[in-house]
Amino acid sequence: MERVQTPLAGSVPETTFASAAVRTASQESFAELLAAHWTHAYRFAYYLTGNAHDSEDLLQQAAEEAFRAFHRFQPGTRFDRWLFRIMHNSFVDRLRRERRRKIFSLDDVSGAAVMDPTAGPSEVAEGALDGPVLRALRALPPDARAVVALVDLQGLPYDAAAEILRCPIGTVRSRLHRARLALREWLRPYVDALQRGEL
Amino acid sequence: MILHLSHELTGYLDGTLTAEEASGVAAHLAECTECRVALDDLRAVRSLLRTVPPILPHPAALSRTLSRIALVETRRTVPRWLIAVATMAAGIGLLLQLRVPTAPPQGTRVSPLWYFQQQAEFAAAHPMADVTLTSYLSSALPYETFPEWPAAQKR
């Protein structure tokens, strides 16, 4: 993700802190940084949670936690990575608490949960490919999903993903490899169609 | 038996291997059809992932979040170690019945209340101490402390 260097003040909504009695410099600074990285942060939240409601909820929680800890943020470092790390921690905590989602094992590559039998390459050609790909992404275990979201979907380098996920770069690579192998099996018809040049 | 490549393929595909590692992978790929197929599959998977269109947040989501943040108090919670130290100090003080000494009033004229306050505090802290009992039984007052008292003036 390229760093946003443009003036950020204009990107903050005018009514941002209209309801607050005091507009502190800290709030203004935080709002500008958050606005600059808002879209990428939302995408990461969406890839983690899999739906718009939960992703907005997760991002809201992460933003509040980040603001409370904003005095510990070091100016000059990457705000997006710092925010992503807080958000990923919130996501992991949320998963542990709720235990709502069924976590699939990478070794259990059935593909039944993610493959839509009615969807074929013709549908893919019509632009509906993101459906099965995102379904397959949601079927990955959370740690593998986070790596794929950061590296393949957000385009971050390995070292950034390692910094966000607080793991060695080698772990990023091995998780990414296992995730791609699982996605290969789950998305086999699309992989074959792509290799035949039909996509 | 040929040992096939594993996550080195992903590193090779993404260009994150060192030059030495990459040349080793390339040499293996030149001889191993199975690993070449796996590499092509991984490349196709990566291409599929890149077809996912960018997802955009709700236009009002940022404003909602910032409005809530404005209401967040930036209070800093007391560190747990500080709470533990304070509790321990209070406990030790209670066990040892430490008293914060009350400073006697300055000057020659001493309030009589100060003397009784000291006695009362000491008696409460050491209910069975000899000094306390003696104090209870004694009717003698330190007249030198209260030179203005009539009893002292008689002496």
PDB file of C-alpha atoms in Angstrom, chain A residues 11-13 15-17 19-20 27 30-31 34-35 38-39 42-43 46-47 56 59-60 63-64 67-68 71 129-130 133-134 148 151-153 158 173-174 176-177 180-181 183-184 187-188 190-191 194-195 199, chain B residues 5-14 16-17 21 37-38 40-58 60-76:
ATOM      1  CA  SER A  11     -10.550  14.491   3.356  1.00  0.00           C
ATOM      2  CA  VAL A  12     -11.989  14.818   6.850  1.00  0.00           C
ATOM      3  CA  PRO A  13     -15.719  15.470   6.820  1.00  0.00           C
ATOM      4  CA  THR A  15     -19.139  17.608  10.481  1.00  0.00           C
ATOM      5  CA  THR A  16     -16.594  15.242  11.947  1.00  0.00           C
ATOM      6  CA  PHE A  17     -16.524  16.626  15.447  1.00  0.00           C
ATOM      7  CA  SER A  19     -21.141  17.149  18.181  1.00  0.00           C
ATOM      8  CA  ALA A  20     -18.083  17.441  20.372  1.00  0.00           C
ATOM      9  CA  GLN A  27      -8.506  14.448  17.653  1.00  0.00           C
ATOM     10  CA  PHE A  30      -6.063  11.289  14.473  1.00  0.00           C
ATOM     11  CA  ALA A  31      -9.019  12.095  12.231  1.00  0.00           C
ATOM     12  CA  LEU A  34      -7.793   7.743   9.938  1.00  0.00           C
ATOM     13  CA  ALA A  35      -9.445   9.390   6.953  1.00  0.00           C
ATOM     14  CA  TRP A  38     -10.000   4.593   5.965  1.00  0.00           C
ATOM     15  CA  THR A  39     -10.721   2.752   2.728  1.00  0.00           C
ATOM     16  CA  TYR A  42     -12.273  -1.007   5.784  1.00  0.00           C
ATOM     17  CA  ARG A  43     -11.204  -3.479   3.102  1.00  0.00           C
ATOM     18  CA  TYR A  46     -14.178  -6.712   5.263  1.00  0.00           C
ATOM     19  CA  TYR A  47     -11.806  -9.479   4.176  1.00  0.00           C
ATOM     20  CA  GLU A  56     -17.826  -1.632  10.019  1.00  0.00           C
ATOM     21  CA  LEU A  59     -13.281  -0.984  12.218  1.00  0.00           C
ATOM     22  CA  GLN A  60     -15.267   1.188  14.626  1.00  0.00           C
ATOM     23  CA  ALA A  63     -10.566   3.062  15.593  1.00  0.00           C
ATOM     24  CA  GLU A  64     -11.725   3.733  19.148  1.00  0.00           C
ATOM     25  CA  PHE A  67      -7.623   6.691  19.480  1.00  0.00           C
ATOM     26  CA  ARG A  68      -7.322   5.728  23.137  1.00  0.00           C
ATOM     27  CA  HIS A  71      -0.524   8.933  22.605  1.00  0.00           C
ATOM     28  CA  LEU A 129     -15.910 -14.101  -9.821  1.00  0.00           C
ATOM     29  CA  ASP A 130     -15.532 -12.166  -6.600  1.00  0.00           C
ATOM     30  CA  VAL A 133     -13.317 -16.080  -4.334  1.00  0.00           C
ATOM     31  CA  LEU A 134     -14.618 -14.216  -1.297  1.00  0.00           C
ATOM     32  CA  VAL A 148      -4.088 -13.514   2.051  1.00  0.00           C
ATOM     33  CA  VAL A 151      -0.531  -9.748   0.751  1.00  0.00           C
ATOM     34  CA  ASP A 152      -2.762 -10.826  -2.138  1.00  0.00           C
ATOM     35  CA  LEU A 153      -5.746  -8.514  -1.742  1.00  0.00           C
ATOM     36  CA  TYR A 158       5.741  -9.746   3.434  1.00  0.00           C
ATOM     37  CA  ARG A 173       5.249 -17.144   3.630  1.00  0.00           C
ATOM     38  CA  SER A 174       4.271 -20.563   4.923  1.00  0.00           C
ATOM     39  CA  LEU A 176       0.341 -17.794   2.500  1.00  0.00           C
ATOM     40  CA  HIS A 177       1.505 -20.942   0.756  1.00  0.00           C
ATOM     41  CA  ARG A 180      -3.084 -20.597  -1.668  1.00  0.00           C
ATOM     42  CA  LEU A 181      -2.948 -24.385  -1.865  1.00  0.00           C
ATOM     43  CA  LEU A 183      -7.785 -21.942  -2.412  1.00  0.00           C
ATOM     44  CA  ARG A 184      -6.421 -23.834  -5.406  1.00  0.00           C
ATOM     45  CA  LEU A 187     -11.392 -22.804  -6.738  1.00  0.00           C
ATOM     46  CA  ARG A 188     -10.197 -25.597  -9.019  1.00  0.00           C
ATOM     47  CA  TYR A 190     -11.713 -21.298 -11.983  1.00  0.00           C
ATOM     48  CA  VAL A 191      -8.026 -22.089 -11.794  1.00  0.00           C
ATOM     49  CA  LEU A 194      -7.873 -19.342 -16.103  1.00  0.00           C
ATOM     50  CA  GLN A 195      -5.043 -21.597 -17.222  1.00  0.00           C
ATOM     51  CA  LEU A 199     -11.076 -16.134 -18.176  1.00  0.00           C
TER      52      LEU A 199
ATOM     53  CA  LEU B   5       9.242 -27.711  -3.167  1.00  0.00           C
ATOM     54  CA  SER B   6       6.834 -26.320  -0.640  1.00  0.00           C
ATOM     55  CA  HIS B   7       6.481 -22.711   0.483  1.00  0.00           C
ATOM     56  CA  GLU B   8       9.618 -21.881  -1.458  1.00  0.00           C
ATOM     57  CA  LEU B   9       7.321 -21.854  -4.492  1.00  0.00           C
ATOM     58  CA  THR B  10       5.234 -19.085  -2.987  1.00  0.00           C
ATOM     59  CA  GLY B  11       8.359 -17.114  -2.124  1.00  0.00           C
ATOM     60  CA  TYR B  12       9.660 -17.680  -5.649  1.00  0.00           C
ATOM     61  CA  LEU B  13       6.352 -16.572  -7.157  1.00  0.00           C
ATOM     62  CA  ASP B  14       6.291 -13.410  -5.066  1.00  0.00           C
ATOM     63  CA  THR B  16      10.846 -12.678  -1.925  1.00  0.00           C
ATOM     64  CA  LEU B  17      13.619 -15.273  -2.007  1.00  0.00           C
ATOM     65  CA  GLU B  21      17.381 -19.472  -2.983  1.00  0.00           C
ATOM     66  CA  VAL B  37       2.406 -27.386 -12.339  1.00  0.00           C
ATOM     67  CA  ALA B  38       2.093 -26.370  -8.701  1.00  0.00           C
ATOM     68  CA  ASP B  40       1.353 -22.410 -12.348  1.00  0.00           C
ATOM     69  CA  ASP B  41      -1.574 -23.225 -10.051  1.00  0.00           C
ATOM     70  CA  LEU B  42      -0.334 -20.851  -7.382  1.00  0.00           C
ATOM     71  CA  ARG B  43       0.114 -18.139  -9.992  1.00  0.00           C
ATOM     72  CA  ALA B  44      -3.450 -18.702 -11.181  1.00  0.00           C
ATOM     73  CA  VAL B  45      -4.763 -18.516  -7.611  1.00  0.00           C
ATOM     74  CA  ARG B  46      -2.947 -15.253  -7.080  1.00  0.00           C
ATOM     75  CA  SER B  47      -4.445 -13.912 -10.308  1.00  0.00           C
ATOM     76  CA  LEU B  48      -7.928 -14.972  -9.193  1.00  0.00           C
ATOM     77  CA  LEU B  49      -7.478 -13.152  -5.904  1.00  0.00           C
ATOM     78  CA  ARG B  50      -6.471 -10.031  -7.769  1.00  0.00           C
ATOM     79  CA  THR B  51      -9.754 -10.063  -9.682  1.00  0.00           C
ATOM     80  CA  VAL B  52     -11.699  -9.210  -6.526  1.00  0.00           C
ATOM     81  CA  PRO B  53     -12.987  -5.684  -7.109  1.00  0.00           C
ATOM     82  CA  PRO B  54     -12.123  -3.049  -4.531  1.00  0.00           C
ATOM     83  CA  ILE B  55     -14.671  -2.873  -1.769  1.00  0.00           C
ATOM     84  CA  LEU B  56     -15.772   0.573  -0.714  1.00  0.00           C
ATOM     85  CA  PRO B  57     -17.061   1.494   2.728  1.00  0.00           C
ATOM     86  CA  HIS B  58     -20.376   3.201   3.294  1.00  0.00           C
ATOM     87  CA  ALA B  60     -21.193   7.860   6.110  1.00  0.00           C
ATOM     88  CA  ALA B  61     -19.150   5.249   7.968  1.00  0.00           C
ATOM     89  CA  LEU B  62     -16.149   7.502   8.556  1.00  0.00           C
ATOM     90  CA  SER B  63     -18.273  10.341   9.905  1.00  0.00           C
ATOM     91  CA  ARG B  64     -20.090   7.973  12.236  1.00  0.00           C
ATOM     92  CA  THR B  65     -16.840   6.572  13.553  1.00  0.00           C
ATOM     93  CA  LEU B  66     -15.269   9.980  14.089  1.00  0.00           C
ATOM     94  CA  SER B  67     -18.370  11.236  15.870  1.00  0.00           C
ATOM     95  CA  ARG B  68     -18.134   8.350  18.306  1.00  0.00           C
ATOM     96  CA  ILE B  69     -14.418   8.883  18.764  1.00  0.00           C
ATOM     97  CA  ALA B  70     -15.101  12.485  19.704  1.00  0.00           C
ATOM     98  CA  LEU B  71     -17.069  11.194  22.647  1.00  0.00           C
ATOM     99  CA  VAL B  72     -14.343   8.818  23.757  1.00  0.00           C
ATOM    100  CA  GLU B  73     -12.675  10.044  26.881  1.00  0.00           C
ATOM    101  CA  THR B  74      -8.957  10.012  26.570  1.00  0.00           C
ATOM    102  CA  ARG B  75      -8.585   8.991  30.163  1.00  0.00           C
ATOM    103  CA  ARG B  76      -5.529   6.973  30.953  1.00  0.00           C
TER     104      ARG B  76
END
